[in-house]
CSV table of C-alpha atoms and ligand atoms in Angstrom, one decimal:
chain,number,residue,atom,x,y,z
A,1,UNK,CA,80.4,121.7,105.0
A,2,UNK,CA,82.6,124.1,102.9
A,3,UNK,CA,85.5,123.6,102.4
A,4,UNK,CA,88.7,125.7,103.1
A,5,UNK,CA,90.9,127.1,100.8
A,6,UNK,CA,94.2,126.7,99.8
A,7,UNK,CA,95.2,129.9,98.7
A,8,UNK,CA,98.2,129.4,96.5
A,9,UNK,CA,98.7,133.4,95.6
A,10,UNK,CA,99.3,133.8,99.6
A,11,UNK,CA,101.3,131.2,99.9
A,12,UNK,CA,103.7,131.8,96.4
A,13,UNK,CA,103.9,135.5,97.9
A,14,UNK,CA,105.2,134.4,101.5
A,15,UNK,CA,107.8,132.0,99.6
A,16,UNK,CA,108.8,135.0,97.2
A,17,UNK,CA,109.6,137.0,100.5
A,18,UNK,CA,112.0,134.1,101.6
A,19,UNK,CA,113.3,133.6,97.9
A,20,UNK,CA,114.1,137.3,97.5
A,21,UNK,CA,116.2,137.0,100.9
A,22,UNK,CA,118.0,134.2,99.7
A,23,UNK,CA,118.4,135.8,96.1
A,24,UNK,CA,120.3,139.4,97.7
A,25,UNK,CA,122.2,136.4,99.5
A,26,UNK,CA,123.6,135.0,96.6
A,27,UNK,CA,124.1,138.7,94.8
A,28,UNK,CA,125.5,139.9,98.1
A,29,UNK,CA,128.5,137.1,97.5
A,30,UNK,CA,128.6,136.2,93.7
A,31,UNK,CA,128.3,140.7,92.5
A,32,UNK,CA,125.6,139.1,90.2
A,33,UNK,CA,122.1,138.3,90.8
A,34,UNK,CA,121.0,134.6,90.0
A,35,UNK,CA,119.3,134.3,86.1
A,36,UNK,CA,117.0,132.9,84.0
A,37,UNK,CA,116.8,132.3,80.5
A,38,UNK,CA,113.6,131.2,78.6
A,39,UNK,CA,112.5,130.1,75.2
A,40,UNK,CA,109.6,131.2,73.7
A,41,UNK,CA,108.4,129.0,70.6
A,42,UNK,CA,105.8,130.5,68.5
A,43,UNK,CA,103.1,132.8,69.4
A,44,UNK,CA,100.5,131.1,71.9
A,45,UNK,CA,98.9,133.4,73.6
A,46,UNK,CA,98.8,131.3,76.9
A,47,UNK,CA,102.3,130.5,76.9
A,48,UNK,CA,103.4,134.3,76.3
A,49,UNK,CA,101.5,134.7,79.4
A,50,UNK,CA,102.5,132.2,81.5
A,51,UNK,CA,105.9,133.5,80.5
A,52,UNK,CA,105.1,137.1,81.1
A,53,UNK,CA,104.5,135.8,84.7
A,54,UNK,CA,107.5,134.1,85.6
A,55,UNK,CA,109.2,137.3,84.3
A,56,UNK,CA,107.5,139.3,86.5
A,57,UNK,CA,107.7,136.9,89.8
A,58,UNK,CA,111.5,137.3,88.6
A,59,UNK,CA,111.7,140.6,88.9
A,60,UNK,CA,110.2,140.9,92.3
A,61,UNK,CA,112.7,138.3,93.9
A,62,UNK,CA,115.9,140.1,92.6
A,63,UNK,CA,116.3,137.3,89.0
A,64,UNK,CA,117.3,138.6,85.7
A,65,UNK,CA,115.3,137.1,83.4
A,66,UNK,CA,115.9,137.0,79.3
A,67,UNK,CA,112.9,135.7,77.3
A,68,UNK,CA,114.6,134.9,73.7
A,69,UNK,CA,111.7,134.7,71.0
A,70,UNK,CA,111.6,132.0,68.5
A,71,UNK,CA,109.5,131.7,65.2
A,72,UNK,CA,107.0,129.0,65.6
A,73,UNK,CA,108.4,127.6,62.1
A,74,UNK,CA,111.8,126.4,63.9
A,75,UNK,CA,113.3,123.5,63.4
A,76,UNK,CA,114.1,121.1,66.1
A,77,UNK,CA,118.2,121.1,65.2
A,78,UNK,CA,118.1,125.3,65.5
A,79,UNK,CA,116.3,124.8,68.1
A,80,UNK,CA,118.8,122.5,69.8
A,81,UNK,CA,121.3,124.4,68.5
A,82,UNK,CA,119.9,127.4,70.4
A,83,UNK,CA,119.9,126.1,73.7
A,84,UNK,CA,123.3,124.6,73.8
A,85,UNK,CA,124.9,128.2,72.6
A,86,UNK,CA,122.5,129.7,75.6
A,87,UNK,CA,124.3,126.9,77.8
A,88,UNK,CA,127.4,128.0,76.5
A,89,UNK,CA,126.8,131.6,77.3
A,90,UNK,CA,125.4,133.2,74.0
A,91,UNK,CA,123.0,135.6,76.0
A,92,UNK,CA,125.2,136.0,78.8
A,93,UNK,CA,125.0,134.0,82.3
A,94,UNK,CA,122.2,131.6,82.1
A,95,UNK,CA,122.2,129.7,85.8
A,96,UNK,CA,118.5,128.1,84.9
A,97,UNK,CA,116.9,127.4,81.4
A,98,UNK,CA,113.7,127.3,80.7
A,99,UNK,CA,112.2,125.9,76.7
A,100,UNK,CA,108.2,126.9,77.0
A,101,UNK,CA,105.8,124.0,76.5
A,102,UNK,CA,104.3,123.2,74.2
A,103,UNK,CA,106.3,123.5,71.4
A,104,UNK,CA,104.8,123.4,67.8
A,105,UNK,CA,104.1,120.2,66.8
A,106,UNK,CA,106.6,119.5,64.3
A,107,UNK,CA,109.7,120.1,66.8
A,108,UNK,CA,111.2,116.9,68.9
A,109,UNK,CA,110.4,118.8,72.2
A,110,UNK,CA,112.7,115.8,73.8
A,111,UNK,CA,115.3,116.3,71.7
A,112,UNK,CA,115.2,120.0,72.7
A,113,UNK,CA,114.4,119.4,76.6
A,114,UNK,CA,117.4,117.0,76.5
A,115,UNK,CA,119.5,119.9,75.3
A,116,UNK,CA,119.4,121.6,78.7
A,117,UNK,CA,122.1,120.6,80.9
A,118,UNK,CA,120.9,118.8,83.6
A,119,UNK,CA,121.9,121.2,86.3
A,120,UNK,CA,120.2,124.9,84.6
A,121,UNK,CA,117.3,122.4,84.1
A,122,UNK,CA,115.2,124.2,86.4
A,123,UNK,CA,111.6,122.6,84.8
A,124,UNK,CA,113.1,118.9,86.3
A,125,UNK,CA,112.1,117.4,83.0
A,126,UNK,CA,115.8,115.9,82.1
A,127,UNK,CA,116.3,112.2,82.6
A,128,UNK,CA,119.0,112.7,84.5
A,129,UNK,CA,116.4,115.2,87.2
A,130,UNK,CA,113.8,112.7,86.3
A,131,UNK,CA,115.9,109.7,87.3
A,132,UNK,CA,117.4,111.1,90.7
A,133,UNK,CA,113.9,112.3,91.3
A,134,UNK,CA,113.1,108.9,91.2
A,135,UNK,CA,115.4,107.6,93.3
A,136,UNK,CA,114.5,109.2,95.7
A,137,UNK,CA,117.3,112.4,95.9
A,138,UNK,CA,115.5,115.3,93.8
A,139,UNK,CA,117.6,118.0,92.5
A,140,UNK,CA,115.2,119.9,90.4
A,141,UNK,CA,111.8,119.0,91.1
A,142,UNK,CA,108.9,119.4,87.8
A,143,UNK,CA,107.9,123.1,89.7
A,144,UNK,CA,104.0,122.0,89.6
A,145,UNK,CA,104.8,119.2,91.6
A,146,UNK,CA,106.6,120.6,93.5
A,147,UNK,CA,104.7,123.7,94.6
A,148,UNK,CA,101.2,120.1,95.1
A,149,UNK,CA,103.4,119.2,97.6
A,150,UNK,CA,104.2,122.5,99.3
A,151,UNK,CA,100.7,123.3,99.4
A,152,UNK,CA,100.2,120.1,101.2
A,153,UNK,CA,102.9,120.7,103.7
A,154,UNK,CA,101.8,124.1,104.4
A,155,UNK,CA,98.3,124.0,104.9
A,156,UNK,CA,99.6,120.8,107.6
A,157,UNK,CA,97.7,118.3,105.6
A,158,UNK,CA,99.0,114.7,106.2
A,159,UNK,CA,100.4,112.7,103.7
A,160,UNK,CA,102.2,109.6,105.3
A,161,UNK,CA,100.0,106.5,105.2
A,162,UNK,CA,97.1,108.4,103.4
A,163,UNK,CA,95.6,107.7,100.2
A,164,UNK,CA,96.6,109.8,97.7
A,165,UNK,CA,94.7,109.3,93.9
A,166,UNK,CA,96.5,111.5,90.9
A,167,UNK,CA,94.4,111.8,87.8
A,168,UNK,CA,96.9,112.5,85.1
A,169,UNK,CA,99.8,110.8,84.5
A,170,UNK,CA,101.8,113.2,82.3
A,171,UNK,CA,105.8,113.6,82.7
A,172,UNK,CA,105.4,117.4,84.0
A,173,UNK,CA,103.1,116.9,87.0
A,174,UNK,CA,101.0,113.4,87.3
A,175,UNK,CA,104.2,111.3,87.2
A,176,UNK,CA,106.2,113.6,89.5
A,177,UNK,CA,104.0,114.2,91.6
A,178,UNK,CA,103.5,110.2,92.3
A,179,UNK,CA,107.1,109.9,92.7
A,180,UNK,CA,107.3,113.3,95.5
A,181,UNK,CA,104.0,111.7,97.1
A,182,UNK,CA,104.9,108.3,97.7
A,183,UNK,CA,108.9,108.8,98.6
A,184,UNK,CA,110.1,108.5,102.0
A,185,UNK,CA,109.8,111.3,104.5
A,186,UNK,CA,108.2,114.7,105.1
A,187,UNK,CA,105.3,115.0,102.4
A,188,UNK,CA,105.6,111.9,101.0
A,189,UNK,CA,105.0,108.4,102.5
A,190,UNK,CA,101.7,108.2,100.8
A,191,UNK,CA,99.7,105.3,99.2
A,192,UNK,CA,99.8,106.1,95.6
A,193,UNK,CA,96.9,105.6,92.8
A,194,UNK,CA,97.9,107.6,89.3
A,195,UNK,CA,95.1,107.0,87.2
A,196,UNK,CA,94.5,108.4,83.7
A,197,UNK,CA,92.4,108.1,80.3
A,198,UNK,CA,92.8,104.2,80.6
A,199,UNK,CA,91.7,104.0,84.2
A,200,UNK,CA,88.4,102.1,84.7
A,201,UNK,CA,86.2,103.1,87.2
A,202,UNK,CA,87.7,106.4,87.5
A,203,UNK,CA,85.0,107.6,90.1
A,204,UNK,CA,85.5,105.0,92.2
A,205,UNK,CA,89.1,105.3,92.8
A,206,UNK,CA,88.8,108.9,93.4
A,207,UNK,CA,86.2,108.4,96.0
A,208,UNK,CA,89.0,106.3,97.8
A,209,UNK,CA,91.1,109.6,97.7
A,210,UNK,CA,92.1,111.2,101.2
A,211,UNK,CA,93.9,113.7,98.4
A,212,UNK,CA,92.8,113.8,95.3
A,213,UNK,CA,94.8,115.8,92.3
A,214,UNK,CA,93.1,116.5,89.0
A,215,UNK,CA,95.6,117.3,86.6
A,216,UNK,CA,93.8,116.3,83.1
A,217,UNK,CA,93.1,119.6,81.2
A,218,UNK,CA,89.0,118.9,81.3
A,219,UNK,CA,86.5,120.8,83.0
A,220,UNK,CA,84.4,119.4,86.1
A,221,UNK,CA,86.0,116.2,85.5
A,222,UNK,CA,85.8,115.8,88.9
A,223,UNK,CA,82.3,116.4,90.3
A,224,UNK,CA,81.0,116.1,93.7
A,225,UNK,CA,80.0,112.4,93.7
A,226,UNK,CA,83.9,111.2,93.3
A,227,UNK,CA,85.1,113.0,96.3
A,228,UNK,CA,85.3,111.1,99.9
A,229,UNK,CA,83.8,113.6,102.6
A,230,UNK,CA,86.7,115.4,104.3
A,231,UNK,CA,89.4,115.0,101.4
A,232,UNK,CA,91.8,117.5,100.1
A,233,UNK,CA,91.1,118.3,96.3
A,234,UNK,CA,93.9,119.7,94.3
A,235,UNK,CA,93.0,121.3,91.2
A,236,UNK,CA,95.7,121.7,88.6
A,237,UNK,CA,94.0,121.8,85.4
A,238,UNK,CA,93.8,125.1,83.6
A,239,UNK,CA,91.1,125.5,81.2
A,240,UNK,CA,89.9,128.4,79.3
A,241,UNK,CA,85.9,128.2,79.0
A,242,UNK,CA,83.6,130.4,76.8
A,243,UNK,CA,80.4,131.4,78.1
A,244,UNK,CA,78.2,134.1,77.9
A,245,UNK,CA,80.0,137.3,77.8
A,246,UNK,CA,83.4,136.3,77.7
A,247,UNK,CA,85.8,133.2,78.5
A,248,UNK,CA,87.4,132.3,82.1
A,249,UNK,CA,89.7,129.9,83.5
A,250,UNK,CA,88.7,126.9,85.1
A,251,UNK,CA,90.2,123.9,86.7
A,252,UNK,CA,89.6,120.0,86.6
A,253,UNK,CA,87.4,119.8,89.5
A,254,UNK,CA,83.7,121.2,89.9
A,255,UNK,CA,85.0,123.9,92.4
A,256,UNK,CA,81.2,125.2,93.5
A,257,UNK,CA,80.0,121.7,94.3
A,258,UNK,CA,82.9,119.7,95.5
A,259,UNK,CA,83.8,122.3,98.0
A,260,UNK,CA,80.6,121.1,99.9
A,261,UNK,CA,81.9,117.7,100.3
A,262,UNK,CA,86.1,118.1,100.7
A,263,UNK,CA,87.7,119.9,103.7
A,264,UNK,CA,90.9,121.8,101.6
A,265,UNK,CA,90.1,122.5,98.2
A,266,UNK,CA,92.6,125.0,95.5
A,267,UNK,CA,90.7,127.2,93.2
A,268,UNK,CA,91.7,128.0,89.6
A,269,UNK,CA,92.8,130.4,88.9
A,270,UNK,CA,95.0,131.8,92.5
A,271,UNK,CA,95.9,127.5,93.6
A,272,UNK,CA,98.0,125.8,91.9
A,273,UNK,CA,99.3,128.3,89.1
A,274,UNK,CA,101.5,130.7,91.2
A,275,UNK,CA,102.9,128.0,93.7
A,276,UNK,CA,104.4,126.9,89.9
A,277,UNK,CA,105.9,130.0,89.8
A,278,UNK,CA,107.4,130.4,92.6
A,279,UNK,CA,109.0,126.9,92.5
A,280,UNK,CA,110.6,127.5,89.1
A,281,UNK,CA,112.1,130.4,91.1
A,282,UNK,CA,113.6,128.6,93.6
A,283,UNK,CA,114.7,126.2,91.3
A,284,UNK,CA,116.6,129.4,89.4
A,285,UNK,CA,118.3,129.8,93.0
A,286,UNK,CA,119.5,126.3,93.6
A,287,UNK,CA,120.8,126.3,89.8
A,288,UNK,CA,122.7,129.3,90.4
A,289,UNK,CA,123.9,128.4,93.7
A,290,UNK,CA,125.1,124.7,91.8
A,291,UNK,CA,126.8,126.6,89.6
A,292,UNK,CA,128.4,129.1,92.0
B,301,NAD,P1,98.8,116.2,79.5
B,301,NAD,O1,97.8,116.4,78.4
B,301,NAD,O2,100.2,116.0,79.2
B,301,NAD,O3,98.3,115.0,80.4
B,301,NAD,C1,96.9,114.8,80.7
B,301,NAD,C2,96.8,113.5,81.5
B,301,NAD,O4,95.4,113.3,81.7
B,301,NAD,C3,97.2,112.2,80.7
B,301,NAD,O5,98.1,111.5,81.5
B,301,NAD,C4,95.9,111.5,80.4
B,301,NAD,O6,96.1,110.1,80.5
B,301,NAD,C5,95.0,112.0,81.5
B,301,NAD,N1,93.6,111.9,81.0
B,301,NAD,C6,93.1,112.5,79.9
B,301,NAD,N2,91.8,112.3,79.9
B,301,NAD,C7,91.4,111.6,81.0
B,301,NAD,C8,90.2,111.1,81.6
B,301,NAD,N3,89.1,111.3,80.9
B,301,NAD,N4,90.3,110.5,82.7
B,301,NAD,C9,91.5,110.3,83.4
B,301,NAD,N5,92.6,110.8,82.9
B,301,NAD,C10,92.6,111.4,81.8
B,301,NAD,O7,98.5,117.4,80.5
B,301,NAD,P2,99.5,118.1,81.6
B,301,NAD,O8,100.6,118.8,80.9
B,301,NAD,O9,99.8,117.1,82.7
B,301,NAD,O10,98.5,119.2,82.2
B,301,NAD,C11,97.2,118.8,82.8
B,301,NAD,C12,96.4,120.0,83.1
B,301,NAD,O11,97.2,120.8,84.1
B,301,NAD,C13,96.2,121.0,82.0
B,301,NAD,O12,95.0,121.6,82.1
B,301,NAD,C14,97.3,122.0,82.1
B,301,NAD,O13,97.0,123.2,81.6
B,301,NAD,C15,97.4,122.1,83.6
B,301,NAD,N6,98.7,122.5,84.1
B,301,NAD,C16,98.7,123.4,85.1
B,301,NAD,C17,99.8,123.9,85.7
B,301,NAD,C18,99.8,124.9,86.8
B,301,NAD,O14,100.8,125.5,87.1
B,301,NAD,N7,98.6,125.0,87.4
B,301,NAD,C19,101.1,123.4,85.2
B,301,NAD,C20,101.1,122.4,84.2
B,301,NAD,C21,99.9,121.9,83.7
């Protein structure tokens, strides 16, 4: 068997179309269109493109975007600093704002997350989002979670009373993710395992998996033998590999064999990635319509 594809490009372009609808919407009634403001700590080449991205998917939905640079040697206060005088309208109208991950190591990124006031927190990563998303009445959903569980919904697969097993179990997307999965209602109203680097027999649990979500940050963690026949593998990792002339990205999940054995399976890059995107967008939207 080989598996089918869930094409996350396709699917983050068709949800663009309905974003940019809603976006001359909101422009047609507020005279302003909806915008974004991001931080951008130090000089990572990964995170400038990731944010180079979310600029761009910006622009082709009708969002201003700002990307304000920072020196990797910030502190954490100017840091903090920084975002409350964005909040307070520093660099103009700011309905969603965005601090890029990671920040250097010697900067309290929760201290600086924190900063963000709860409703521009279009990442989902303030305790207030967190706890609301926990009870059960999201506002702003983590985006990568978010645009799991669209994938799921679109491509029809079933989630209620199936098994799903999350590898990962970070605050961004594993934890989430288990929260969105297992809630009550449409996409949810799944059995729930989160495992992660203390989880014994990792392989077996995921071979219990009618979904199974690698988000760990190592490649082929997830090889063929772990995957139940007929399951939907989700690949969110994204890992940069060298190899003989030149490095690629690759996910979590050992893509060429796995797909013999699971029914839906993402790819890395063109899964996972752009669904991110173009939830983060639509987070910018609700923000701006919260604050409208
Ligand atoms: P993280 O480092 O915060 O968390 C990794 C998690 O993996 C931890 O919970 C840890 O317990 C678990 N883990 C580590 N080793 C393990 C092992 N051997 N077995 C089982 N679990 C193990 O990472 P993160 O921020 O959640 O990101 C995870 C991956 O997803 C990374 O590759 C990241 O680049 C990628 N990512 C992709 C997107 C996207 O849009 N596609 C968004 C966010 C993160």
């Amino acid at each position: 068997m080989t598996a089918r594809l869930l094409d996350g490009r396709a699917l983050a372009r068709a949800i663009e179309n309905s974003l940019r609808d809603e976006a001359a919407t909101f422009t047609g009634m507020f005279h302003r269109r909806p915008r974004l403001v991001v931080v951008l700590v130090g000089d990572l080449a990964a995170s400038a493109s990731y944010v180079k991205g979310k600029q761009q998917a910006a622009e082709r939905v009708g969002v201003d975007s700002e990307v304000i640079r920072v020196a990797a040697a910030a502190t954490t206060d100017s840091l903090v600093t920084l975002v409350r005088a964005i909040a307070a309208g520093s660099h103009g109208p700011a309905d969603g704002i965005l601090v890029q991950l990671p920040l250097p190591e010697h900067v309290d990124a929760v201290a600086v997350l924190d900063a963000v006031p709860p409703e521009r927190d279009v990442d989902g990563f303030h305790p207030e989002n967190a706890g609301l998303l926990s009870q059960g009445r999201p506002r702003f959903i983590p985006c990568t979670a978010a645009g799991v569980q669209r994938m799921l919904l679109d491509a029809g697969i079933e989630t209620a009373g199936r098994h799903a097993v999350i590898v990962g179990r970070s605050d961004i997307v594993g934890k989430p993710l288990a929260l969105l999965l297992a809630a009550k209602g449409r996409g949810g109203d799944a059995t729930v395992t989160l495992c992660h680097s203390r989880s014994e027999d990792l392989a077996d649990h995921c071979r219990r998996a009618d979904i199974l979500v690698a988000a760990v940050g190592r490649p082929r963690l997830v090889t063929a033998d772990m995957v139940k026949p007929g399951a939907a593998v989700i690949d969110v990792g994204i890992n940069r590999i060298d190899e003989a002339g030149g490095s690629r990205l690759v996910g979590d999940v050992d893509f060429d064999a796995v797909k013999e054995v699971a029914e839906w399976i993402s790819p890395v890059p063109g899964g996972v990635g752009p669904l991110t995107v173009a939830m983060l967008l639509a987070n910018t939207l609700l923000a701006a319509e919260l604050r409208s």
